[in-house]
């Protein structure tokens, strides 16, 4: 059974940084991507950053240059380093994984097969 568990959310002031972590278990695919999505109540879930099995990363335009996605295969953990945070980054952040897509497709929520329960990020001005 695949499990994705996020951590690292919290409340910080604008300009600050946070690092989100997603610990995975039971997920083993040769072709895959994993990523971070975020959602604000009343809005669609938005792809933020993804990393695929070819090592390719994709970012939403709104976070390019500020966010960085990485993974530690030994620890089975996916990270999202978020810098220069602003109030518009406030959202519930979800970790997700796909068993078949790669590249830019992975920024689409419909491409994901597995989801974590989310971690809340709140940025105050």
PDB file of C-alpha atoms in Angstrom:
ATOM      1  CA  UNK A   1       0.000   0.000   0.000  1.00  0.00           C
ATOM      2  CA  UNK A   2       1.390   3.370  -1.036  1.00  0.00           C
ATOM      3  CA  UNK A   3       1.577   6.024   1.637  1.00  0.00           C
ATOM      4  CA  UNK A   4       2.704   9.622   1.349  1.00  0.00           C
ATOM      5  CA  UNK A   5       3.087  11.638   4.537  1.00  0.00           C
ATOM      6  CA  UNK A   6       3.842  15.351   4.433  1.00  0.00           C
ATOM      7  CA  UNK A   7       5.450  17.437   7.154  1.00  0.00           C
ATOM      8  CA  UNK A   8       7.138  20.784   7.582  1.00  0.00           C
ATOM      9  CA  UNK A   9       4.257  23.164   7.138  1.00  0.00           C
ATOM     10  CA  UNK A  10       3.729  26.078   9.458  1.00  0.00           C
ATOM     11  CA  UNK A  11       3.376  29.813   9.773  1.00  0.00           C
ATOM     12  CA  UNK A  12       6.116  32.219   8.749  1.00  0.00           C
ATOM     13  CA  UNK A  13       6.350  35.868   7.825  1.00  0.00           C
ATOM     14  CA  UNK A  14       6.691  37.061   4.275  1.00  0.00           C
ATOM     15  CA  UNK A  15      10.236  36.710   3.020  1.00  0.00           C
ATOM     16  CA  UNK A  16      10.838  33.643   5.145  1.00  0.00           C
ATOM     17  CA  UNK A  17      11.542  30.038   4.210  1.00  0.00           C
ATOM     18  CA  UNK A  18      10.109  26.616   4.861  1.00  0.00           C
ATOM     19  CA  UNK A  19      11.106  23.121   3.828  1.00  0.00           C
ATOM     20  CA  UNK A  20       8.396  20.574   3.288  1.00  0.00           C
ATOM     21  CA  UNK A  21       9.085  16.857   3.448  1.00  0.00           C
ATOM     22  CA  UNK A  22       7.159  13.920   2.063  1.00  0.00           C
ATOM     23  CA  UNK A  23       8.042  10.471   3.288  1.00  0.00           C
ATOM     24  CA  UNK A  24       6.930   7.678   0.984  1.00  0.00           C
ATOM     25  CA  UNK A  25       6.392   3.974   1.485  1.00  0.00           C
ATOM     26  CA  UNK A  26       5.206   1.194  -0.755  1.00  0.00           C
ATOM     27  CA  UNK A  27       5.904   3.189  -3.921  1.00  0.00           C
ATOM     28  CA  UNK A  28       8.155   1.477  -6.435  1.00  0.00           C
ATOM     29  CA  UNK A  29       7.954   2.334 -10.127  1.00  0.00           C
ATOM     30  CA  UNK A  30      10.683   2.557 -12.752  1.00  0.00           C
ATOM     31  CA  UNK A  31       8.891   5.357 -14.576  1.00  0.00           C
ATOM     32  CA  UNK A  32       7.398   7.916 -12.296  1.00  0.00           C
ATOM     33  CA  UNK A  33       7.178  11.418 -11.089  1.00  0.00           C
ATOM     34  CA  UNK A  34       6.527  12.921  -7.709  1.00  0.00           C
ATOM     35  CA  UNK A  35       5.497  16.405  -6.926  1.00  0.00           C
ATOM     36  CA  UNK A  36       4.013  19.072  -4.752  1.00  0.00           C
ATOM     37  CA  UNK A  37       0.641  20.629  -5.260  1.00  0.00           C
ATOM     38  CA  UNK A  38      -1.182  23.301  -3.328  1.00  0.00           C
ATOM     39  CA  UNK A  39      -4.758  24.297  -2.870  1.00  0.00           C
ATOM     40  CA  UNK A  40      -6.571  27.230  -1.385  1.00  0.00           C
ATOM     41  CA  UNK A  41     -10.154  26.719  -0.298  1.00  0.00           C
ATOM     42  CA  UNK A  42     -12.468  27.414  -3.194  1.00  0.00           C
ATOM     43  CA  UNK A  43      -9.763  27.169  -5.839  1.00  0.00           C
ATOM     44  CA  UNK A  44      -8.423  24.368  -7.985  1.00  0.00           C
ATOM     45  CA  UNK A  45      -5.436  22.352  -6.892  1.00  0.00           C
ATOM     46  CA  UNK A  46      -2.300  23.774  -8.497  1.00  0.00           C
ATOM     47  CA  UNK A  47       0.871  21.934  -9.463  1.00  0.00           C
ATOM     48  CA  UNK A  48       3.855  23.634  -7.818  1.00  0.00           C
ATOM     49  CA  UNK A  49       6.914  21.478  -8.530  1.00  0.00           C
ATOM     50  CA  UNK A  50       7.618  18.005  -9.805  1.00  0.00           C
ATOM     51  CA  UNK A  51      10.560  15.660 -10.216  1.00  0.00           C
ATOM     52  CA  UNK A  52      10.517  12.637 -12.501  1.00  0.00           C
ATOM     53  CA  UNK A  53      12.500   9.410 -12.859  1.00  0.00           C
ATOM     54  CA  UNK A  54      14.751  11.064 -15.485  1.00  0.00           C
ATOM     55  CA  UNK A  55      15.738  13.686 -12.943  1.00  0.00           C
ATOM     56  CA  UNK A  56      13.807  16.398 -14.728  1.00  0.00           C
ATOM     57  CA  UNK A  57      12.142  19.098 -12.660  1.00  0.00           C
ATOM     58  CA  UNK A  58       9.194  21.287 -13.547  1.00  0.00           C
ATOM     59  CA  UNK A  59       7.938  24.348 -11.687  1.00  0.00           C
ATOM     60  CA  UNK A  60       4.902  26.545 -11.798  1.00  0.00           C
ATOM     61  CA  UNK A  61       5.800  30.000 -13.106  1.00  0.00           C
ATOM     62  CA  UNK A  62       4.723  31.559  -9.823  1.00  0.00           C
ATOM     63  CA  UNK A  63       7.421  29.726  -7.856  1.00  0.00           C
ATOM     64  CA  UNK A  64      10.342  29.568 -10.300  1.00  0.00           C
ATOM     65  CA  UNK A  65      13.513  30.850  -8.707  1.00  0.00           C
ATOM     66  CA  UNK A  66      12.050  30.603  -5.205  1.00  0.00           C
ATOM     67  CA  UNK A  67      11.130  26.930  -4.734  1.00  0.00           C
ATOM     68  CA  UNK A  68      13.312  23.888  -5.249  1.00  0.00           C
ATOM     69  CA  UNK A  69      12.268  20.236  -5.334  1.00  0.00           C
ATOM     70  CA  UNK A  70      14.606  17.402  -4.481  1.00  0.00           C
ATOM     71  CA  UNK A  71      14.572  13.859  -3.202  1.00  0.00           C
ATOM     72  CA  UNK A  72      16.620  11.560  -1.011  1.00  0.00           C
ATOM     73  CA  UNK A  73      16.230   8.035  -2.354  1.00  0.00           C
ATOM     74  CA  UNK A  74      17.895   6.507   0.692  1.00  0.00           C
ATOM     75  CA  UNK A  75      15.377   8.132   3.009  1.00  0.00           C
ATOM     76  CA  UNK A  76      12.496   7.753   0.529  1.00  0.00           C
ATOM     77  CA  UNK A  77      11.740  11.406   1.058  1.00  0.00           C
ATOM     78  CA  UNK A  78      10.745  14.191  -1.277  1.00  0.00           C
ATOM     79  CA  UNK A  79      11.493  17.789  -0.309  1.00  0.00           C
ATOM     80  CA  UNK A  80      10.264  21.202  -1.284  1.00  0.00           C
ATOM     81  CA  UNK A  81      12.490  24.080  -0.261  1.00  0.00           C
ATOM     82  CA  UNK A  82      10.482  27.293  -0.311  1.00  0.00           C
ATOM     83  CA  UNK A  83      12.246  30.636  -0.109  1.00  0.00           C
ATOM     84  CA  UNK A  84      11.107  34.251  -0.367  1.00  0.00           C
ATOM     85  CA  UNK A  85       7.630  33.241   0.661  1.00  0.00           C
ATOM     86  CA  UNK A  86       4.759  35.646   0.216  1.00  0.00           C
ATOM     87  CA  UNK A  87       1.134  35.556   1.395  1.00  0.00           C
ATOM     88  CA  UNK A  88       0.024  34.227  -2.003  1.00  0.00           C
ATOM     89  CA  UNK A  89       1.939  31.022  -1.189  1.00  0.00           C
ATOM     90  CA  UNK A  90      -0.404  30.278   1.703  1.00  0.00           C
ATOM     91  CA  UNK A  91      -2.228  27.030   0.996  1.00  0.00           C
ATOM     92  CA  UNK A  92      -2.540  23.399   1.877  1.00  0.00           C
ATOM     93  CA  UNK A  93       0.398  21.645   0.274  1.00  0.00           C
ATOM     94  CA  UNK A  94       0.069  18.085  -0.939  1.00  0.00           C
ATOM     95  CA  UNK A  95       2.625  15.512  -1.948  1.00  0.00           C
ATOM     96  CA  UNK A  96       1.641  13.318  -4.864  1.00  0.00           C
ATOM     97  CA  UNK A  97       3.033  10.536  -7.009  1.00  0.00           C
ATOM     98  CA  UNK A  98       2.357   9.212 -10.477  1.00  0.00           C
ATOM     99  CA  UNK A  99       3.107   5.739 -11.773  1.00  0.00           C
ATOM    100  CA  UNK A 100       3.128   6.581 -15.458  1.00  0.00           C
ATOM    101  CA  UNK A 101       3.715  10.225 -16.301  1.00  0.00           C
ATOM    102  CA  UNK A 102       6.917  12.223 -16.620  1.00  0.00           C
ATOM    103  CA  UNK A 103       7.919  15.788 -17.339  1.00  0.00           C
ATOM    104  CA  UNK A 104       5.492  18.673 -17.526  1.00  0.00           C
ATOM    105  CA  UNK A 105       2.510  16.315 -17.360  1.00  0.00           C
ATOM    106  CA  UNK A 106       3.332  15.859 -13.710  1.00  0.00           C
ATOM    107  CA  UNK A 107       2.144  19.376 -12.894  1.00  0.00           C
ATOM    108  CA  UNK A 108      -1.363  18.190 -13.703  1.00  0.00           C
ATOM    109  CA  UNK A 109      -3.257  16.826 -10.738  1.00  0.00           C
ATOM    110  CA  UNK A 110      -5.031  14.248 -12.930  1.00  0.00           C
ATOM    111  CA  UNK A 111      -1.661  12.635 -13.679  1.00  0.00           C
ATOM    112  CA  UNK A 112      -1.179  11.698 -10.040  1.00  0.00           C
ATOM    113  CA  UNK A 113      -2.186   8.320  -8.658  1.00  0.00           C
ATOM    114  CA  UNK A 114      -1.375   8.779  -5.000  1.00  0.00           C
ATOM    115  CA  UNK A 115      -1.822  11.682  -2.598  1.00  0.00           C
ATOM    116  CA  UNK A 116      -0.832  12.609   0.899  1.00  0.00           C
ATOM    117  CA  UNK A 117      -3.192  14.332   3.314  1.00  0.00           C
ATOM    118  CA  UNK A 118      -1.446  17.681   3.129  1.00  0.00           C
ATOM    119  CA  UNK A 119       0.416  20.123   5.321  1.00  0.00           C
ATOM    120  CA  UNK A 120      -0.724  23.695   5.883  1.00  0.00           C
ATOM    121  CA  UNK A 121       1.482  26.660   4.998  1.00  0.00           C
ATOM    122  CA  UNK A 122       0.492  30.128   6.173  1.00  0.00           C
ATOM    123  CA  UNK A 123       2.463  33.229   5.232  1.00  0.00           C
ATOM    124  CA  UNK A 124       1.722  36.471   7.023  1.00  0.00           C
ATOM    125  CA  UNK A 125       2.501  39.900   5.616  1.00  0.00           C
TER     126      UNK A 125
END
